[in-house]
Coordinates of C-alpha atoms in Angstrom, one line a residue:
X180 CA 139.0 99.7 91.5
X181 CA 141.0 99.7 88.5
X182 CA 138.1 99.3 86.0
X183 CA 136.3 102.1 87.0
X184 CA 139.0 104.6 86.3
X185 CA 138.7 104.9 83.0
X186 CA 135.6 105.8 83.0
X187 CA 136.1 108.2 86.0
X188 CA 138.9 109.8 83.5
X189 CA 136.7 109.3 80.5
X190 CA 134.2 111.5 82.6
X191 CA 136.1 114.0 84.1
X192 CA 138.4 115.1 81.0
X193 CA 136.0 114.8 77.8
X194 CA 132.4 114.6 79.5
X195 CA 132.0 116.9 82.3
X196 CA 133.7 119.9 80.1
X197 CA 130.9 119.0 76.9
X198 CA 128.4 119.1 79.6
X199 CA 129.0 122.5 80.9
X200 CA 129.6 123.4 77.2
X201 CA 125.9 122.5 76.7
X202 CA 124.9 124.3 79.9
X203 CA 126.3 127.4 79.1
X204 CA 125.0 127.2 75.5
X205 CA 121.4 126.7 77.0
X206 CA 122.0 129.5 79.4
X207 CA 122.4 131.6 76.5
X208 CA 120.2 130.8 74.0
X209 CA 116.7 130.3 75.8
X210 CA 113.9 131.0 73.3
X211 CA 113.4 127.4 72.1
X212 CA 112.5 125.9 75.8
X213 CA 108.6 126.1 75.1
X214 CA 108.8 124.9 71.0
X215 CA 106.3 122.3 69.8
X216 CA 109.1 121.4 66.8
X217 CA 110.2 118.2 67.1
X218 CA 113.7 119.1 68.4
X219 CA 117.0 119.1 66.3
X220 CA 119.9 116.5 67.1
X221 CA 123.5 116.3 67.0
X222 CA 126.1 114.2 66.4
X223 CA 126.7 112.0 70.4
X224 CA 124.8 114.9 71.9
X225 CA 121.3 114.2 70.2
X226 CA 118.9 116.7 71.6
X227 CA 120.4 116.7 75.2
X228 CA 120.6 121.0 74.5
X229 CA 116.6 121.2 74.1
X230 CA 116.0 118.1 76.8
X231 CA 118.0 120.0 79.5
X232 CA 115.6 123.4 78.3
X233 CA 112.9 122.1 79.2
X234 CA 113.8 119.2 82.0
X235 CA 111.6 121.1 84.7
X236 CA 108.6 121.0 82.2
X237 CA 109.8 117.7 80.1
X238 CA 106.2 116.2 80.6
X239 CA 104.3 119.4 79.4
X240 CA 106.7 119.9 76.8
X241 CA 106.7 116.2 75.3
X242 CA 102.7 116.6 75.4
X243 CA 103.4 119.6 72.9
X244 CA 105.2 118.2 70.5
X245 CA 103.0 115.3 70.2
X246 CA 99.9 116.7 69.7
X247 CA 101.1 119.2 67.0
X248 CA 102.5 116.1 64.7
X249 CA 100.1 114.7 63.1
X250 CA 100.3 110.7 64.1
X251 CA 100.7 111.7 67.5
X252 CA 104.3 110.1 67.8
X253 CA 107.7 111.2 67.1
X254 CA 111.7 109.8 68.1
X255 CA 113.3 112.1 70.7
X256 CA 117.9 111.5 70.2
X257 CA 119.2 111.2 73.5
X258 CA 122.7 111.6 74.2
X259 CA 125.0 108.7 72.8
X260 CA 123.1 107.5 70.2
X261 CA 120.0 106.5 72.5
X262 CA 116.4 106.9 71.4
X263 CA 113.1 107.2 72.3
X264 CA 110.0 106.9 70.6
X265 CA 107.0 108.7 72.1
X266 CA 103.1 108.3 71.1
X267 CA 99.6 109.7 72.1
X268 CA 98.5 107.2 69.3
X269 CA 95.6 105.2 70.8
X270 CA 95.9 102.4 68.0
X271 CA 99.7 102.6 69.4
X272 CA 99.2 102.1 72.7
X273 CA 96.8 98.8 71.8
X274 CA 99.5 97.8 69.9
X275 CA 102.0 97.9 72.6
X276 CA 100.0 97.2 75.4
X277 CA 97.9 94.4 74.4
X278 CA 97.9 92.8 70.5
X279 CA 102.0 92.8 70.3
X280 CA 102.5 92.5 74.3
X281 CA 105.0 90.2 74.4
X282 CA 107.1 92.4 72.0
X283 CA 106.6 95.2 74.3
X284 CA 108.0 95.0 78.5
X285 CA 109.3 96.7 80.8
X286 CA 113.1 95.7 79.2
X287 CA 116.5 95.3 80.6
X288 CA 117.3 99.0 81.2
X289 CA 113.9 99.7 82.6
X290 CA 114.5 96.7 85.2
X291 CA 118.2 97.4 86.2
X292 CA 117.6 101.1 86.7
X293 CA 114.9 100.6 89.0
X294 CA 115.7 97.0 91.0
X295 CA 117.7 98.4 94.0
X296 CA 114.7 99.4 95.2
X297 CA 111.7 97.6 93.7
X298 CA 114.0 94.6 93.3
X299 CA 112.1 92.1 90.7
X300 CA 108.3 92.3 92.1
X301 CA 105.6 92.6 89.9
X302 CA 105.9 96.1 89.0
X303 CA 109.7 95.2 87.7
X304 CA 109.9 92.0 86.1
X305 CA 108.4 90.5 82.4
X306 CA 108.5 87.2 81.5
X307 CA 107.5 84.5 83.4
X308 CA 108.1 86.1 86.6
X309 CA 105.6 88.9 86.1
X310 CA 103.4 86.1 84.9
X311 CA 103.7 84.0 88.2
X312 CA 103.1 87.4 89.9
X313 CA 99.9 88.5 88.2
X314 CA 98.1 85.3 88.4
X315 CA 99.4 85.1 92.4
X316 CA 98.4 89.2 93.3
X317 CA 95.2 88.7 90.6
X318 CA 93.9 86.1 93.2
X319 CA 94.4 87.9 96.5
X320 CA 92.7 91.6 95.0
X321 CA 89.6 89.4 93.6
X322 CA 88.3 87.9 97.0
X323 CA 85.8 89.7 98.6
X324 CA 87.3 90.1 102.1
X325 CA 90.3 92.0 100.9
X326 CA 87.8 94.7 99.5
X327 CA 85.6 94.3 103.1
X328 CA 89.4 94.9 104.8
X329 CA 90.2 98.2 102.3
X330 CA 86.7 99.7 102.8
X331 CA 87.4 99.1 107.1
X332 CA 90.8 101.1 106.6
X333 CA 89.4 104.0 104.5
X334 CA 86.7 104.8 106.7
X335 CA 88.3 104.5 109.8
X336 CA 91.2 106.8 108.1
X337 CA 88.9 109.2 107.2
X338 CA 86.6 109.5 110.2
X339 CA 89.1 109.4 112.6
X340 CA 91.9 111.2 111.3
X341 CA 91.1 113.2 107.8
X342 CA 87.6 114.7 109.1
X343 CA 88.9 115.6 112.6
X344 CA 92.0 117.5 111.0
X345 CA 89.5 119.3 108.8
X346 CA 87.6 120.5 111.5
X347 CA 90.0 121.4 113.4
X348 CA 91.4 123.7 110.3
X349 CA 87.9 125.2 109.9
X350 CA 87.7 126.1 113.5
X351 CA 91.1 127.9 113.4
X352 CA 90.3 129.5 109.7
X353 CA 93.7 128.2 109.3
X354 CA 95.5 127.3 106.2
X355 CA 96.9 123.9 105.2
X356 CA 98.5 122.1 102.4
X357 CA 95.8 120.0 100.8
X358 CA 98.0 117.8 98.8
X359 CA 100.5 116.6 101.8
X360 CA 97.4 115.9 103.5
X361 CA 96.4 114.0 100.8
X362 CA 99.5 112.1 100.7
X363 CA 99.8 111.0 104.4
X364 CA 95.9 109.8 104.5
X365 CA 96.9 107.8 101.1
X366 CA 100.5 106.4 103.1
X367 CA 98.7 105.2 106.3
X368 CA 96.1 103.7 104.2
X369 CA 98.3 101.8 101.7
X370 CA 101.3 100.6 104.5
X371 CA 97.9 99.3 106.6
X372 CA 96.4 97.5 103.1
X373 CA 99.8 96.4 102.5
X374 CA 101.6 94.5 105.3
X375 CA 99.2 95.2 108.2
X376 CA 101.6 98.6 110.0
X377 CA 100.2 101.6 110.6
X378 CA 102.5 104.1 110.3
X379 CA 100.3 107.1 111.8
X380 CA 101.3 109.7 109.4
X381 CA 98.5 111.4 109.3
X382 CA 98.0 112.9 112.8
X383 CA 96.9 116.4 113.8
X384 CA 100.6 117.1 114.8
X385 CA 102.0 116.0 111.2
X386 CA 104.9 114.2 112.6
X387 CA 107.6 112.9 110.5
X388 CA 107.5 109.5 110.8
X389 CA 110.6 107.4 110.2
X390 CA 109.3 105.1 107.3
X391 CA 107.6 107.8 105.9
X392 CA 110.1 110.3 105.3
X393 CA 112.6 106.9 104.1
X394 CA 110.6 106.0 101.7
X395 CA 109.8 109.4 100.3
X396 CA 113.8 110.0 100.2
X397 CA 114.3 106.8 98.1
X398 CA 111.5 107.5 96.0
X399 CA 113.0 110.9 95.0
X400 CA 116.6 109.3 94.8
X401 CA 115.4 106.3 92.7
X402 CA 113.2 109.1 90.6
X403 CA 116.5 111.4 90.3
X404 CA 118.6 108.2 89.1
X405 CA 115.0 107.0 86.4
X406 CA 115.0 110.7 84.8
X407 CA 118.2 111.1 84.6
X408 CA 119.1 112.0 80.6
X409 CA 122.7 111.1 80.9
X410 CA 122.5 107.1 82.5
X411 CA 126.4 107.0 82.5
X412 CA 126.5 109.4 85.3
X413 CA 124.6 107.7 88.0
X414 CA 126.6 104.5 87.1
X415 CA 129.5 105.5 87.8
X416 CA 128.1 107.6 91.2
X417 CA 126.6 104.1 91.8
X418 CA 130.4 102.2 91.3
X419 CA 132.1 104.6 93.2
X420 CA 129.2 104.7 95.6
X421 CA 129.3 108.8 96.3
X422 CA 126.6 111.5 96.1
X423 CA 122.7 110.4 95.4
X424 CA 123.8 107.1 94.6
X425 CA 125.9 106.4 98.0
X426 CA 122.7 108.1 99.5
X427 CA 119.9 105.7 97.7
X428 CA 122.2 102.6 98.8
X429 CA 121.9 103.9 102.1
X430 CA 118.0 104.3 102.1
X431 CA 116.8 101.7 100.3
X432 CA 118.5 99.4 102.6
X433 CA 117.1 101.1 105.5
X434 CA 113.5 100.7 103.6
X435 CA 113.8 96.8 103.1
X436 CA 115.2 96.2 106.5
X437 CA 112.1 98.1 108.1
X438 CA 109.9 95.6 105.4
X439 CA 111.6 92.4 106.4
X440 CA 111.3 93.6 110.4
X441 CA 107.4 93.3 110.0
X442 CA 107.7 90.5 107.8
X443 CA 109.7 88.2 110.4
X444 CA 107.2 89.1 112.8
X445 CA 104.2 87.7 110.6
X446 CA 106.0 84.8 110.3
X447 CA 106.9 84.2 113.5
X448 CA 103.1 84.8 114.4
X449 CA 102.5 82.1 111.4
X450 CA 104.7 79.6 113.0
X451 CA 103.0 80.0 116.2
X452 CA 99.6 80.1 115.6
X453 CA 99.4 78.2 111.8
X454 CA 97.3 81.6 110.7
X455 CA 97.2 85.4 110.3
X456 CA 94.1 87.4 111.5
X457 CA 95.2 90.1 109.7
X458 CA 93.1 90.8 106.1
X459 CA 96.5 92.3 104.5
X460 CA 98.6 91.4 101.5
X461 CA 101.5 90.4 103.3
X462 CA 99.5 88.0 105.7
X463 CA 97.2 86.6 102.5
X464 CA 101.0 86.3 100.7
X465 CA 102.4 83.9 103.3
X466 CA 99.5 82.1 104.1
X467 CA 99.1 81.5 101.2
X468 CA 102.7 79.9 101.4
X469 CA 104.7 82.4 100.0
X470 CA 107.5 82.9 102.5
X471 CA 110.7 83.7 100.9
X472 CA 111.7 87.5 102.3
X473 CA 113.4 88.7 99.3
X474 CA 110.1 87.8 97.4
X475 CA 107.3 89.2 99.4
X476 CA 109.6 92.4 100.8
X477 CA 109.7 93.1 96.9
X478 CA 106.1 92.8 96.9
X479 CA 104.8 95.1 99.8
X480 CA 107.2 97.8 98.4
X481 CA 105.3 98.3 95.3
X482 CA 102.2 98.0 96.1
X483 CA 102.9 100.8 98.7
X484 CA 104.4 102.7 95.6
X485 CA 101.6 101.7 93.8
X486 CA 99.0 102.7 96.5
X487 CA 101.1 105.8 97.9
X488 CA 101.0 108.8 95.8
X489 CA 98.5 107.8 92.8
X490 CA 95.2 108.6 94.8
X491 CA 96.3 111.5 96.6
X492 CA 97.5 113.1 93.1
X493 CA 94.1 112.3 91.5
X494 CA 92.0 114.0 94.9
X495 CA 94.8 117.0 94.6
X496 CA 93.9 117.9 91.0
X497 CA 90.6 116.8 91.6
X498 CA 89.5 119.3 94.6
X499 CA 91.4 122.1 92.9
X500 CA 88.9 121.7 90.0
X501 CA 85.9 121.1 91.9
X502 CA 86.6 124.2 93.6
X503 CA 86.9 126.2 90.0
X504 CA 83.4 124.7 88.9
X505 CA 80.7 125.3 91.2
X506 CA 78.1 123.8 88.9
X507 CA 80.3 120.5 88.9
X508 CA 80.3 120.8 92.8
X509 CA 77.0 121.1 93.2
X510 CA 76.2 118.1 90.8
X511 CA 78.6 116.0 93.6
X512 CA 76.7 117.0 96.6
X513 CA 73.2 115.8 94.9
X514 CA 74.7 112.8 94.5
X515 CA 76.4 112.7 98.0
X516 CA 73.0 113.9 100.1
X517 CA 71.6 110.5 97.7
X518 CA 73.5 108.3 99.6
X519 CA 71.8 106.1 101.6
X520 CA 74.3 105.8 104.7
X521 CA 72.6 102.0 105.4
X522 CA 74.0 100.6 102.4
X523 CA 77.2 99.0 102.3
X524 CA 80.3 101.0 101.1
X525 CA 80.6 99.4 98.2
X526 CA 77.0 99.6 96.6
X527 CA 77.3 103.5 98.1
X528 CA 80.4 104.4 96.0
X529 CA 79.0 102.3 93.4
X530 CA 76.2 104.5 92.7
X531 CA 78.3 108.2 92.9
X532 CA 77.6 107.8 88.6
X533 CA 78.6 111.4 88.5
X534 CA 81.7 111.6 90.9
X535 CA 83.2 108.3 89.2
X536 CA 83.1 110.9 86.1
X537 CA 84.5 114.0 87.4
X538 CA 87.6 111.9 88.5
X539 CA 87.9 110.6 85.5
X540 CA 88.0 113.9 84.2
X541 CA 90.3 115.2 86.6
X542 CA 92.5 112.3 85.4
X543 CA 92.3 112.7 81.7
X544 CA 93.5 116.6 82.3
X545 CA 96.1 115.6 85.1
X546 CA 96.8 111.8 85.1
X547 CA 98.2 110.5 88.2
X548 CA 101.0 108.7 85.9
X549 CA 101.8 111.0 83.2
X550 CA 104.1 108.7 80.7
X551 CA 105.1 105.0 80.6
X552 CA 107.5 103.2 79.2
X553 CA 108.5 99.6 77.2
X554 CA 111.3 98.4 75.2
X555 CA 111.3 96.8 71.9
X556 CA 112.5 92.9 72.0
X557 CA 112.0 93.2 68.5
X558 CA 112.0 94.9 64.9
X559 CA 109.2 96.1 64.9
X560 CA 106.4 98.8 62.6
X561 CA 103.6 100.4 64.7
X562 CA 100.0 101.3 63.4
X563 CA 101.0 104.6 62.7
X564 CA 103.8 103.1 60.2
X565 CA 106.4 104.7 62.8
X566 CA 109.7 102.1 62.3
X567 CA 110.4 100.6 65.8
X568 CA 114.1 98.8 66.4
X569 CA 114.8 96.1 68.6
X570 CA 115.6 97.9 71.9
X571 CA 114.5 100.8 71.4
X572 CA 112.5 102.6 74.2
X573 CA 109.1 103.4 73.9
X574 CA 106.6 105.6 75.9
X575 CA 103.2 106.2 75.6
X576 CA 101.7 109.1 77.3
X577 CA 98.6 109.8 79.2
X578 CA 98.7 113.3 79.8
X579 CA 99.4 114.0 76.2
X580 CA 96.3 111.9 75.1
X581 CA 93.8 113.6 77.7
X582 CA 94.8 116.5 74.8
X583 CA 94.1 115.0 71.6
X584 CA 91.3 117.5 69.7
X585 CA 90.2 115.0 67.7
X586 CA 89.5 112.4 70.6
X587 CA 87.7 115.0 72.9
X588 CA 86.4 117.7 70.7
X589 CA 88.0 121.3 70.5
X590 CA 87.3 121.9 74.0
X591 CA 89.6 119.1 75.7
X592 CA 90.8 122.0 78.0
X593 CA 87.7 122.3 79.8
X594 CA 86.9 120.3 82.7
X595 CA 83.3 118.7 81.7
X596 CA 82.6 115.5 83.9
X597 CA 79.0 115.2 81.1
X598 CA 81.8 113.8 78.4
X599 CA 81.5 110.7 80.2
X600 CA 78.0 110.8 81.0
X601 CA 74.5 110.1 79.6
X602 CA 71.0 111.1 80.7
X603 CA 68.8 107.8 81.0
X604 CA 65.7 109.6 80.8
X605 CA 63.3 107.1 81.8
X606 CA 65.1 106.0 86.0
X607 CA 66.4 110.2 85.3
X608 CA 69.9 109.2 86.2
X609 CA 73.3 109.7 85.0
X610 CA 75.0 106.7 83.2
X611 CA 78.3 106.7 82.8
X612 CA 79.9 106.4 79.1
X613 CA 83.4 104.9 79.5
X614 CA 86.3 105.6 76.8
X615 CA 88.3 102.2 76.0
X616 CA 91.4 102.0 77.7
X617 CA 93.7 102.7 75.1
X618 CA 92.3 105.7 74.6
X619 CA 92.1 106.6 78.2
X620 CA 95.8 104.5 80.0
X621 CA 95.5 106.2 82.8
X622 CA 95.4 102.8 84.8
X623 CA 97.4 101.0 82.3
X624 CA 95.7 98.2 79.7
X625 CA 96.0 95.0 78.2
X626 CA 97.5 92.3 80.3
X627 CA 99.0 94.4 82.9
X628 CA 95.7 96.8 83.7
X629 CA 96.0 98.1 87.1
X630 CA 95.2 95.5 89.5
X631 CA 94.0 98.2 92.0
X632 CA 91.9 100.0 90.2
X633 CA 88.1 99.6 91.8
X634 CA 90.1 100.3 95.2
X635 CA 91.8 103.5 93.6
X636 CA 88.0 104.7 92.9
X637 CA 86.7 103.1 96.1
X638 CA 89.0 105.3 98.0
X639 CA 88.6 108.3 96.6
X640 CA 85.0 108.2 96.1
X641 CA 85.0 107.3 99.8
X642 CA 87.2 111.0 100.3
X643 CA 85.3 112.8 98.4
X644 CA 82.1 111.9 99.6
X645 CA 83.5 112.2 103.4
X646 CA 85.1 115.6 102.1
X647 CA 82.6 117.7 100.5
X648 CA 79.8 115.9 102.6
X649 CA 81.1 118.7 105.6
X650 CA 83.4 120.8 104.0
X651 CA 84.5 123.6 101.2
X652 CA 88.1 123.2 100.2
X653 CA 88.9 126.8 99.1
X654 CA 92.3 127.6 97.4
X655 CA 94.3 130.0 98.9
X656 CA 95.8 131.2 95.5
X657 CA 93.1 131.6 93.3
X658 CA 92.4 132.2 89.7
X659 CA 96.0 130.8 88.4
X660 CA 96.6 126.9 87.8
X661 CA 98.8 125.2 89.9
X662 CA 102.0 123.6 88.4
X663 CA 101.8 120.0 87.3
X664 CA 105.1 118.4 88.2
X665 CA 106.2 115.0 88.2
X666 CA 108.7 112.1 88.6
X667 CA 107.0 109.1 89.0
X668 CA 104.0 110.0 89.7
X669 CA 101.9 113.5 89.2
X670 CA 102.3 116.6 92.0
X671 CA 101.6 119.9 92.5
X672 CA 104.5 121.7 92.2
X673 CA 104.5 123.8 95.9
X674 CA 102.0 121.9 97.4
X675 CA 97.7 122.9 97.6
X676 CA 97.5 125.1 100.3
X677 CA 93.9 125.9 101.3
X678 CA 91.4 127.2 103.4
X679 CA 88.5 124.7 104.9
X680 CA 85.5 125.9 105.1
X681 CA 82.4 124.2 107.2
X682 CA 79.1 123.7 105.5
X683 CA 76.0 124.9 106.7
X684 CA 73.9 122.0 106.8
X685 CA 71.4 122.0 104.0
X686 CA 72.8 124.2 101.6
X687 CA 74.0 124.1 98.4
X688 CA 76.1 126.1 95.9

């Protein structure tokens, strides 16, 4: 206990007062919260003044700046001497992501920040280990019967559960919030994809349930501690184990344990009958002789982060600007009513040309993921000539480079699915036109591209279709945009509360 009260003192007598110095200065002197300048630093304080300005808009704000320099990049001075480079640079991004790669992981601080909870799976670990754990997850997502097992859970998700809750909204012309609907229909789909549990979250009665609500707590604990702009502070919460860190411990723990309960059932169910029925990533994991707890607990953890809010924030943003465009919307229900219902699901969604463009869209202007992060091992110079030192952190930023004039014309700002389209005028069908995806890192690129991503646009071409097929999801608040928030992933800031509507078969807009 004596090590850690230095630090405590070092906190509490020099620290704490600067900080409520910079509060109060902040309080004061508000007019710079929404400048695109690149901000001005100080001396151990770098630009924590115009970073705590704007810290309920940091990814708006960030997207500014970097659009008004022109190389798209610029150093932000955290406190202490810490810095961050950030880019909308697309010849950047390649450079990070896949021609320099190995210069470029997650890093040390990235890792330790985020371990207590996603411990060292795939989604936190470089090296070797990430290496063992993409060729191991790349085999399980490319066999055929995992994507027969994820097309079974979707429908029967939305069929019995998403449409019957919609109707039943409809009938009672009553109002609902969209984007927590959203989120439950993703969570039940993801935890049964995952490790085979259904956690029955979405329900007409919108229950709580416990795993649910525990892993939503230790996301927003584990997202408090990742944005925090002061990283001292949590560590010494997290030594003396009090407030959100004494709280994380707390949950996290109760998250695992809930994991490992379903996982020593599996194995027990392994042992007795020397295989799994069950088409889910945990059972293909440990048939596949992958049975040490730790390992596969860390796995089934991020793939339900992975799984559990990325769709649902896509379909949020996305309905809100369907809803906004009614010649986009009627474009969408062509192509539903085209849907031959004999077809397989795949070869269905495979065909929705035009909806796979609107949600591209949808993503460029509100990307499920706005920002991610790497860390220098080396000295380094990007394409842009920006100087890069060993361990520095560096983000690249998605939402920023949906905004980039001279990538998608002077008007980025509009929602136009036809961007990524082109008229084959001989079959007279869409084709879809895709960007490269260093231009367009919404699902990552390079080595580590999203292993999910045809189940991402399976899903919610799936919803969408199901969705819009029957229904009109009318805002309540109309004619303003919603807030985009976000920690790790993208929300509406308040929820999407809405009005269903019923269609009237054989109509259109």
């Amino acid at each position: 206990m004596a090590d850690l009260q230095f630090p405590a003192l070092l906190f509490l007598s020099v620290i704490l007062p600067l900080l409520f110095l910079i509060w109060a200065a902040a309080v004061r002197n508000p007019s710079s919260s929404t400048s695109t300048k690149i901000p001005s630093s100080y001396p151990f304080l770098g630009s924590i003044l115009v970073i705590w300005k704007n810290k309920e808009r940091r990814v708006q704000w960030i997207s500014d700046i970097l659009t008004s320099v022109p190389n798209l990049t610029f150093t932000l001075r955290r406190p202490f001497g810490y810095r961050q480079i950030f880019t909308a640079n697309a010849a950047n991004v390649q450079h990070m992501l896949k021609s320099h790669f190995y210069n470029y992981p997650k890093g040390e601080v990235f890792r330790r920040t985020l371990r207590d909870f996603l411990g060292d799976s795939i989604f936190n670990a470089d090296g070797d280990n990430w290496k063992f754990q993409r060729q191991v997850s790349s085999h399980q997502f490319n066999t055929r019967s995992l994507r027969k097992f994820v097309e079974t859970v979707v429908d029967s998700e939305l069929n019995n559960r998403l449409v019957p809750i919609l109707t039943n909204a409809a009938a009672r012309k009553a109002a609902l919030d969209f984007q927590d609907i959203l989120q439950r229909f993703a969570f039940d789909n993801i935890c049964t994809i995952a490790f085979g549990y259904d956690p029955a979250y979405l329900l007409p009665s919108l229950p709580e349930a416990k795993f649910a609500v525990t892993f939503d707590r230790a996301l927003r604990l584990i997202a408090e501690r990742f944005n925090s702009n002061i990283p001292f502070i949590w560590k010494i919460k997290r030594a003396l184990s009090v407030g959100s860190e004494r709280q994380l411990k707390i949950t996290v723990e109760e998250v695992r344990e809930f994991a490992k309960g379903i996982i020593r059932e599996k194995k027990q169910e392994l042992k007795e009958k020397n295989s799994l029925e069950s088409e889910d990533v945990l059972s293909r994991y440990l048939s596949s002789g992958h049975l040490d707890e730790d390992f596969v607990t860390d796995v089934v953890i991020s793939f339900i982060l992975a799984g559990r809010d990325t769709t649902s924030a896509a379909l949020t943003w996305f309905f809100w600007l369907v809803f906004n465009h009614p010649g986009v919307e009627n474009e969408i229900l062509k192509e539903i009513k085209e849907i031959n219902s004999e077809e397989p699901v795949y070869d269905e969604v495979k065909n929705m040309v035009y909806t796979h463009a609107s949600l591209c869209e949808a993503m460029r202007l509100y990307p499920p993921v706005p920002v991610s992060t790497k860390s220098a091992l080396k000295d380094d110079v990007l394409p842009d000539g920006t100087p890069v030192e060993k361990g520095t952190r560096i983000s690249y930023h998605p939402y920023a480079m949906g905004r980039v004039e001279k990538v998608w014309g002077a008007d980025w700002a509009e929602f136009r699915p036809g961007r990524w389209l082109e008229r084959e005028e001989t079959a007279n069908k869409w084709r879809f036109v895709g960007r490269d995806s260093f231009t367009y890192p919404v699902f990552q690129a390079g080595p580590r591209v999203c292993l999910g991503k045809d189940m991402a646009f399976l899903q919610m071409k799936r919803v969408v279709a199901g969705v819009l097929r029957r229904f009109r999801v009318v805002p309540v608040v109309q004619n303003l945009e919603p807030v985009y928030a976000s920690d790790f992933t993208s929300k509406m800031k308040g929820g999407f509360l809405v009005k269903i509507e019923e269609r009237v078969p054989g109509t259109e807009i």
